[in-house]
mmCIF file with all atom_site columns, C-alpha atoms in Angstrom:
data_model
loop_
_atom_site.group_PDB
_atom_site.id
_atom_site.type_symbol
_atom_site.label_atom_id
_atom_site.label_alt_id
_atom_site.label_comp_id
_atom_site.label_asym_id
_atom_site.label_entity_id
_atom_site.label_seq_id
_atom_site.pdbx_PDB_ins_code
_atom_site.Cartn_x
_atom_site.Cartn_y
_atom_site.Cartn_z
_atom_site.occupancy
_atom_site.B_iso_or_equiv
_atom_site.pdbx_formal_charge
_atom_site.auth_seq_id
_atom_site.auth_comp_id
_atom_site.auth_asym_id
_atom_site.auth_atom_id
_atom_site.pdbx_PDB_model_num
ATOM 1   C CA . UNK A 1 1   ? -13.772 -13.795 -5.880  1.00 0.00 ? 1   UNK A CA 1
ATOM 2   C CA . UNK A 1 2   ? -11.953 -10.562 -6.696  1.00 0.00 ? 2   UNK A CA 1
ATOM 3   C CA . UNK A 1 3   ? -9.161  -9.410  -4.419  1.00 0.00 ? 3   UNK A CA 1
ATOM 4   C CA . UNK A 1 4   ? -9.538  -6.062  -2.673  1.00 0.00 ? 4   UNK A CA 1
ATOM 5   C CA . UNK A 1 5   ? -6.605  -3.618  -2.896  1.00 0.00 ? 5   UNK A CA 1
ATOM 6   C CA . UNK A 1 6   ? -6.284  -0.586  -0.616  1.00 0.00 ? 6   UNK A CA 1
ATOM 7   C CA . UNK A 1 7   ? -4.448  2.335   -2.243  1.00 0.00 ? 7   UNK A CA 1
ATOM 8   C CA . UNK A 1 8   ? -3.170  4.908   0.276   1.00 0.00 ? 8   UNK A CA 1
ATOM 9   C CA . UNK A 1 9   ? -1.787  8.003   -1.465  1.00 0.00 ? 9   UNK A CA 1
ATOM 10  C CA . UNK A 1 10  ? -2.375  11.750  -1.224  1.00 0.00 ? 10  UNK A CA 1
ATOM 11  C CA . UNK A 1 11  ? -2.076  12.363  -4.982  1.00 0.00 ? 11  UNK A CA 1
ATOM 12  C CA . UNK A 1 12  ? -5.461  12.202  -6.797  1.00 0.00 ? 12  UNK A CA 1
ATOM 13  C CA . UNK A 1 13  ? -3.783  11.309  -10.121 1.00 0.00 ? 13  UNK A CA 1
ATOM 14  C CA . UNK A 1 14  ? -2.031  8.308   -8.546  1.00 0.00 ? 14  UNK A CA 1
ATOM 15  C CA . UNK A 1 15  ? -5.258  7.135   -6.890  1.00 0.00 ? 15  UNK A CA 1
ATOM 16  C CA . UNK A 1 16  ? -7.089  7.305   -10.238 1.00 0.00 ? 16  UNK A CA 1
ATOM 17  C CA . UNK A 1 17  ? -4.229  5.673   -12.181 1.00 0.00 ? 17  UNK A CA 1
ATOM 18  C CA . UNK A 1 18  ? -3.880  2.756   -9.729  1.00 0.00 ? 18  UNK A CA 1
ATOM 19  C CA . UNK A 1 19  ? -7.664  2.326   -9.408  1.00 0.00 ? 19  UNK A CA 1
ATOM 20  C CA . UNK A 1 20  ? -8.029  2.078   -13.182 1.00 0.00 ? 20  UNK A CA 1
ATOM 21  C CA . UNK A 1 21  ? -5.121  -0.370  -13.568 1.00 0.00 ? 21  UNK A CA 1
ATOM 22  C CA . UNK A 1 22  ? -6.475  -2.554  -10.751 1.00 0.00 ? 22  UNK A CA 1
ATOM 23  C CA . UNK A 1 23  ? -10.057 -2.563  -12.078 1.00 0.00 ? 23  UNK A CA 1
ATOM 24  C CA . UNK A 1 24  ? -8.842  -3.477  -15.579 1.00 0.00 ? 24  UNK A CA 1
ATOM 25  C CA . UNK A 1 25  ? -7.108  -6.501  -14.048 1.00 0.00 ? 25  UNK A CA 1
ATOM 26  C CA . UNK A 1 26  ? -10.058 -7.737  -12.007 1.00 0.00 ? 26  UNK A CA 1
ATOM 27  C CA . UNK A 1 27  ? -9.166  -6.242  -8.616  1.00 0.00 ? 27  UNK A CA 1
ATOM 28  C CA . UNK A 1 28  ? -11.430 -4.141  -6.410  1.00 0.00 ? 28  UNK A CA 1
ATOM 29  C CA . UNK A 1 29  ? -9.721  -0.835  -5.537  1.00 0.00 ? 29  UNK A CA 1
ATOM 30  C CA . UNK A 1 30  ? -10.413 0.954   -2.254  1.00 0.00 ? 30  UNK A CA 1
ATOM 31  C CA . UNK A 1 31  ? -8.824  4.384   -1.780  1.00 0.00 ? 31  UNK A CA 1
ATOM 32  C CA . UNK A 1 32  ? -7.583  6.457   1.149   1.00 0.00 ? 32  UNK A CA 1
ATOM 33  C CA . UNK A 1 33  ? -5.869  9.846   0.942   1.00 0.00 ? 33  UNK A CA 1
ATOM 34  C CA . UNK A 1 34  ? -3.620  9.570   4.016   1.00 0.00 ? 34  UNK A CA 1
ATOM 35  C CA . UNK A 1 35  ? -2.556  7.191   6.768   1.00 0.00 ? 35  UNK A CA 1
ATOM 36  C CA . UNK A 1 36  ? -5.402  8.146   9.117   1.00 0.00 ? 36  UNK A CA 1
ATOM 37  C CA . UNK A 1 37  ? -8.044  7.301   6.514   1.00 0.00 ? 37  UNK A CA 1
ATOM 38  C CA . UNK A 1 38  ? -5.919  4.331   5.434   1.00 0.00 ? 38  UNK A CA 1
ATOM 39  C CA . UNK A 1 39  ? -6.019  2.722   8.895   1.00 0.00 ? 39  UNK A CA 1
ATOM 40  C CA . UNK A 1 40  ? -9.806  3.184   9.038   1.00 0.00 ? 40  UNK A CA 1
ATOM 41  C CA . UNK A 1 41  ? -10.192 1.551   5.612   1.00 0.00 ? 41  UNK A CA 1
ATOM 42  C CA . UNK A 1 42  ? -7.950  -1.376  6.605   1.00 0.00 ? 42  UNK A CA 1
ATOM 43  C CA . UNK A 1 43  ? -10.239 -2.134  9.544   1.00 0.00 ? 43  UNK A CA 1
ATOM 44  C CA . UNK A 1 44  ? -13.494 -1.556  7.610   1.00 0.00 ? 44  UNK A CA 1
ATOM 45  C CA . UNK A 1 45  ? -12.578 -3.162  4.274   1.00 0.00 ? 45  UNK A CA 1
ATOM 46  C CA . UNK A 1 46  ? -10.095 -5.940  5.201   1.00 0.00 ? 46  UNK A CA 1
ATOM 47  C CA . UNK A 1 47  ? -8.037  -5.578  1.983   1.00 0.00 ? 47  UNK A CA 1
ATOM 48  C CA . UNK A 1 48  ? -5.993  -8.430  0.528   1.00 0.00 ? 48  UNK A CA 1
ATOM 49  C CA . UNK A 1 49  ? -3.054  -6.078  -0.123  1.00 0.00 ? 49  UNK A CA 1
ATOM 50  C CA . UNK A 1 50  ? -2.127  -2.442  0.578   1.00 0.00 ? 50  UNK A CA 1
ATOM 51  C CA . UNK A 1 51  ? -0.352  -0.079  -1.843  1.00 0.00 ? 51  UNK A CA 1
ATOM 52  C CA . UNK A 1 52  ? 1.166   2.547   0.457   1.00 0.00 ? 52  UNK A CA 1
ATOM 53  C CA . UNK A 1 53  ? 2.823   5.890   -0.308  1.00 0.00 ? 53  UNK A CA 1
ATOM 54  C CA . UNK A 1 54  ? 5.440   7.194   2.151   1.00 0.00 ? 54  UNK A CA 1
ATOM 55  C CA . UNK A 1 55  ? 5.129   10.992  2.006   1.00 0.00 ? 55  UNK A CA 1
ATOM 56  C CA . UNK A 1 56  ? 1.603   12.066  3.003   1.00 0.00 ? 56  UNK A CA 1
ATOM 57  C CA . UNK A 1 57  ? 0.002   14.644  5.284   1.00 0.00 ? 57  UNK A CA 1
ATOM 58  C CA . UNK A 1 58  ? -1.669  13.678  8.573   1.00 0.00 ? 58  UNK A CA 1
ATOM 59  C CA . UNK A 1 59  ? -0.169  10.233  9.087   1.00 0.00 ? 59  UNK A CA 1
ATOM 60  C CA . UNK A 1 60  ? 2.598   9.280   6.670   1.00 0.00 ? 60  UNK A CA 1
ATOM 61  C CA . UNK A 1 61  ? 3.203   5.869   5.181   1.00 0.00 ? 61  UNK A CA 1
ATOM 62  C CA . UNK A 1 62  ? 6.008   4.844   7.540   1.00 0.00 ? 62  UNK A CA 1
ATOM 63  C CA . UNK A 1 63  ? 3.862   5.493   10.612  1.00 0.00 ? 63  UNK A CA 1
ATOM 64  C CA . UNK A 1 64  ? 0.892   3.660   9.099   1.00 0.00 ? 64  UNK A CA 1
ATOM 65  C CA . UNK A 1 65  ? 3.112   0.742   8.060   1.00 0.00 ? 65  UNK A CA 1
ATOM 66  C CA . UNK A 1 66  ? 4.594   0.530   11.542  1.00 0.00 ? 66  UNK A CA 1
ATOM 67  C CA . UNK A 1 67  ? 1.112   0.477   13.123  1.00 0.00 ? 67  UNK A CA 1
ATOM 68  C CA . UNK A 1 68  ? -0.053  -2.219  10.695  1.00 0.00 ? 68  UNK A CA 1
ATOM 69  C CA . UNK A 1 69  ? 2.884   -4.528  11.345  1.00 0.00 ? 69  UNK A CA 1
ATOM 70  C CA . UNK A 1 70  ? 2.623   -4.137  15.126  1.00 0.00 ? 70  UNK A CA 1
ATOM 71  C CA . UNK A 1 71  ? -1.092  -5.026  15.155  1.00 0.00 ? 71  UNK A CA 1
ATOM 72  C CA . UNK A 1 72  ? -1.693  -8.757  15.656  1.00 0.00 ? 72  UNK A CA 1
ATOM 73  C CA . UNK A 1 73  ? -4.849  -8.742  13.529  1.00 0.00 ? 73  UNK A CA 1
ATOM 74  C CA . UNK A 1 74  ? -3.461  -6.654  10.642  1.00 0.00 ? 74  UNK A CA 1
ATOM 75  C CA . UNK A 1 75  ? 0.203   -7.626  10.285  1.00 0.00 ? 75  UNK A CA 1
ATOM 76  C CA . UNK A 1 76  ? -0.502  -10.453 7.859   1.00 0.00 ? 76  UNK A CA 1
ATOM 77  C CA . UNK A 1 77  ? -1.842  -8.045  5.201   1.00 0.00 ? 77  UNK A CA 1
ATOM 78  C CA . UNK A 1 78  ? 0.911   -7.657  2.580   1.00 0.00 ? 78  UNK A CA 1
ATOM 79  C CA . UNK A 1 79  ? 2.124   -4.114  1.902   1.00 0.00 ? 79  UNK A CA 1
ATOM 80  C CA . UNK A 1 80  ? 3.785   -2.701  -1.204  1.00 0.00 ? 80  UNK A CA 1
ATOM 81  C CA . UNK A 1 81  ? 5.512   0.625   -0.586  1.00 0.00 ? 81  UNK A CA 1
ATOM 82  C CA . UNK A 1 82  ? 4.983   2.880   -3.619  1.00 0.00 ? 82  UNK A CA 1
ATOM 83  C CA . UNK A 1 83  ? 7.123   6.003   -3.500  1.00 0.00 ? 83  UNK A CA 1
ATOM 84  C CA . UNK A 1 84  ? 9.472   8.272   -5.375  1.00 0.00 ? 84  UNK A CA 1
ATOM 85  C CA . UNK A 1 85  ? 12.014  8.280   -2.527  1.00 0.00 ? 85  UNK A CA 1
ATOM 86  C CA . UNK A 1 86  ? 12.662  4.576   -1.867  1.00 0.00 ? 86  UNK A CA 1
ATOM 87  C CA . UNK A 1 87  ? 16.246  3.991   -0.853  1.00 0.00 ? 87  UNK A CA 1
ATOM 88  C CA . UNK A 1 88  ? 15.554  0.890   1.210   1.00 0.00 ? 88  UNK A CA 1
ATOM 89  C CA . UNK A 1 89  ? 16.286  2.873   4.351   1.00 0.00 ? 89  UNK A CA 1
ATOM 90  C CA . UNK A 1 90  ? 12.853  4.232   5.209   1.00 0.00 ? 90  UNK A CA 1
ATOM 91  C CA . UNK A 1 91  ? 12.231  1.524   7.792   1.00 0.00 ? 91  UNK A CA 1
ATOM 92  C CA . UNK A 1 92  ? 15.343  2.337   9.845   1.00 0.00 ? 92  UNK A CA 1
ATOM 93  C CA . UNK A 1 93  ? 14.322  3.456   13.283  1.00 0.00 ? 93  UNK A CA 1
ATOM 94  C CA . UNK A 1 94  ? 11.446  0.978   13.188  1.00 0.00 ? 94  UNK A CA 1
ATOM 95  C CA . UNK A 1 95  ? 13.697  -1.975  14.034  1.00 0.00 ? 95  UNK A CA 1
ATOM 96  C CA . UNK A 1 96  ? 10.900  -4.208  15.303  1.00 0.00 ? 96  UNK A CA 1
ATOM 97  C CA . UNK A 1 97  ? 8.996   -3.828  12.037  1.00 0.00 ? 97  UNK A CA 1
ATOM 98  C CA . UNK A 1 98  ? 9.647   -6.275  9.169   1.00 0.00 ? 98  UNK A CA 1
ATOM 99  C CA . UNK A 1 99  ? 10.490  -5.116  5.650   1.00 0.00 ? 99  UNK A CA 1
ATOM 100 C CA . UNK A 1 100 ? 7.475   -4.623  3.362   1.00 0.00 ? 100 UNK A CA 1
ATOM 101 C CA . UNK A 1 101 ? 6.488   -7.447  1.043   1.00 0.00 ? 101 UNK A CA 1
ATOM 102 C CA . UNK A 1 102 ? 7.369   -5.275  -1.943  1.00 0.00 ? 102 UNK A CA 1
ATOM 103 C CA . UNK A 1 103 ? 8.199   -1.793  -3.150  1.00 0.00 ? 103 UNK A CA 1
ATOM 104 C CA . UNK A 1 104 ? 7.700   0.099   -6.388  1.00 0.00 ? 104 UNK A CA 1
ATOM 105 C CA . UNK A 1 105 ? 9.460   3.258   -7.484  1.00 0.00 ? 105 UNK A CA 1
ATOM 106 C CA . UNK A 1 106 ? 7.261   6.070   -8.866  1.00 0.00 ? 106 UNK A CA 1
ATOM 107 C CA . UNK A 1 107 ? 6.437   6.516   -11.673 1.00 0.00 ? 107 UNK A CA 1
ATOM 108 C CA . UNK A 1 108 ? 4.998   2.991   -11.782 1.00 0.00 ? 108 UNK A CA 1
ATOM 109 C CA . UNK A 1 109 ? 4.242   1.142   -15.005 1.00 0.00 ? 109 UNK A CA 1
ATOM 110 C CA . UNK A 1 110 ? 0.848   -0.642  -14.869 1.00 0.00 ? 110 UNK A CA 1
ATOM 111 C CA . UNK A 1 111 ? 2.472   -3.954  -15.871 1.00 0.00 ? 111 UNK A CA 1
ATOM 112 C CA . UNK A 1 112 ? 4.977   -3.710  -12.996 1.00 0.00 ? 112 UNK A CA 1
ATOM 113 C CA . UNK A 1 113 ? 2.165   -2.925  -10.565 1.00 0.00 ? 113 UNK A CA 1
ATOM 114 C CA . UNK A 1 114 ? 0.115   -5.957  -11.592 1.00 0.00 ? 114 UNK A CA 1
ATOM 115 C CA . UNK A 1 115 ? 3.180   -8.238  -11.775 1.00 0.00 ? 115 UNK A CA 1
ATOM 116 C CA . UNK A 1 116 ? 4.289   -7.234  -8.247  1.00 0.00 ? 116 UNK A CA 1
ATOM 117 C CA . UNK A 1 117 ? 0.801   -7.776  -6.825  1.00 0.00 ? 117 UNK A CA 1
ATOM 118 C CA . UNK A 1 118 ? 0.558   -11.155 -8.584  1.00 0.00 ? 118 UNK A CA 1
ATOM 119 C CA . UNK A 1 119 ? 3.867   -12.375 -7.135  1.00 0.00 ? 119 UNK A CA 1
ATOM 120 C CA . UNK A 1 120 ? 2.900   -11.371 -3.603  1.00 0.00 ? 120 UNK A CA 1
ATOM 121 C CA . UNK A 1 121 ? -0.593  -12.865 -3.723  1.00 0.00 ? 121 UNK A CA 1
ATOM 122 C CA . UNK A 1 122 ? 0.501   -16.098 -5.475  1.00 0.00 ? 122 UNK A CA 1
#
């Protein structure tokens, strides 16, 4: 059975790029354009992994990530932070929240995306 990947990003080009790369590798992409929609999709779709941008309108990636990891029923879903600003320090101030399962620096090469997902889901 194909694994379902939730992509949460406010950039239409990124959503399309990731969706295409995931589909070509046998995954089922589900998209959300911000953290508010992302949380709804997590509950509705029960993804196997979440690709999460940091800088978004409405609810940003850090807030969504924090909510996910504090929720008993959702915290086991692996998250890959995908951003152009990763310094490893984004989670400071959210001390009770564990580090994400992975992170990718934008721009992301399709091979790196698929390799990272494969390692996490293995």
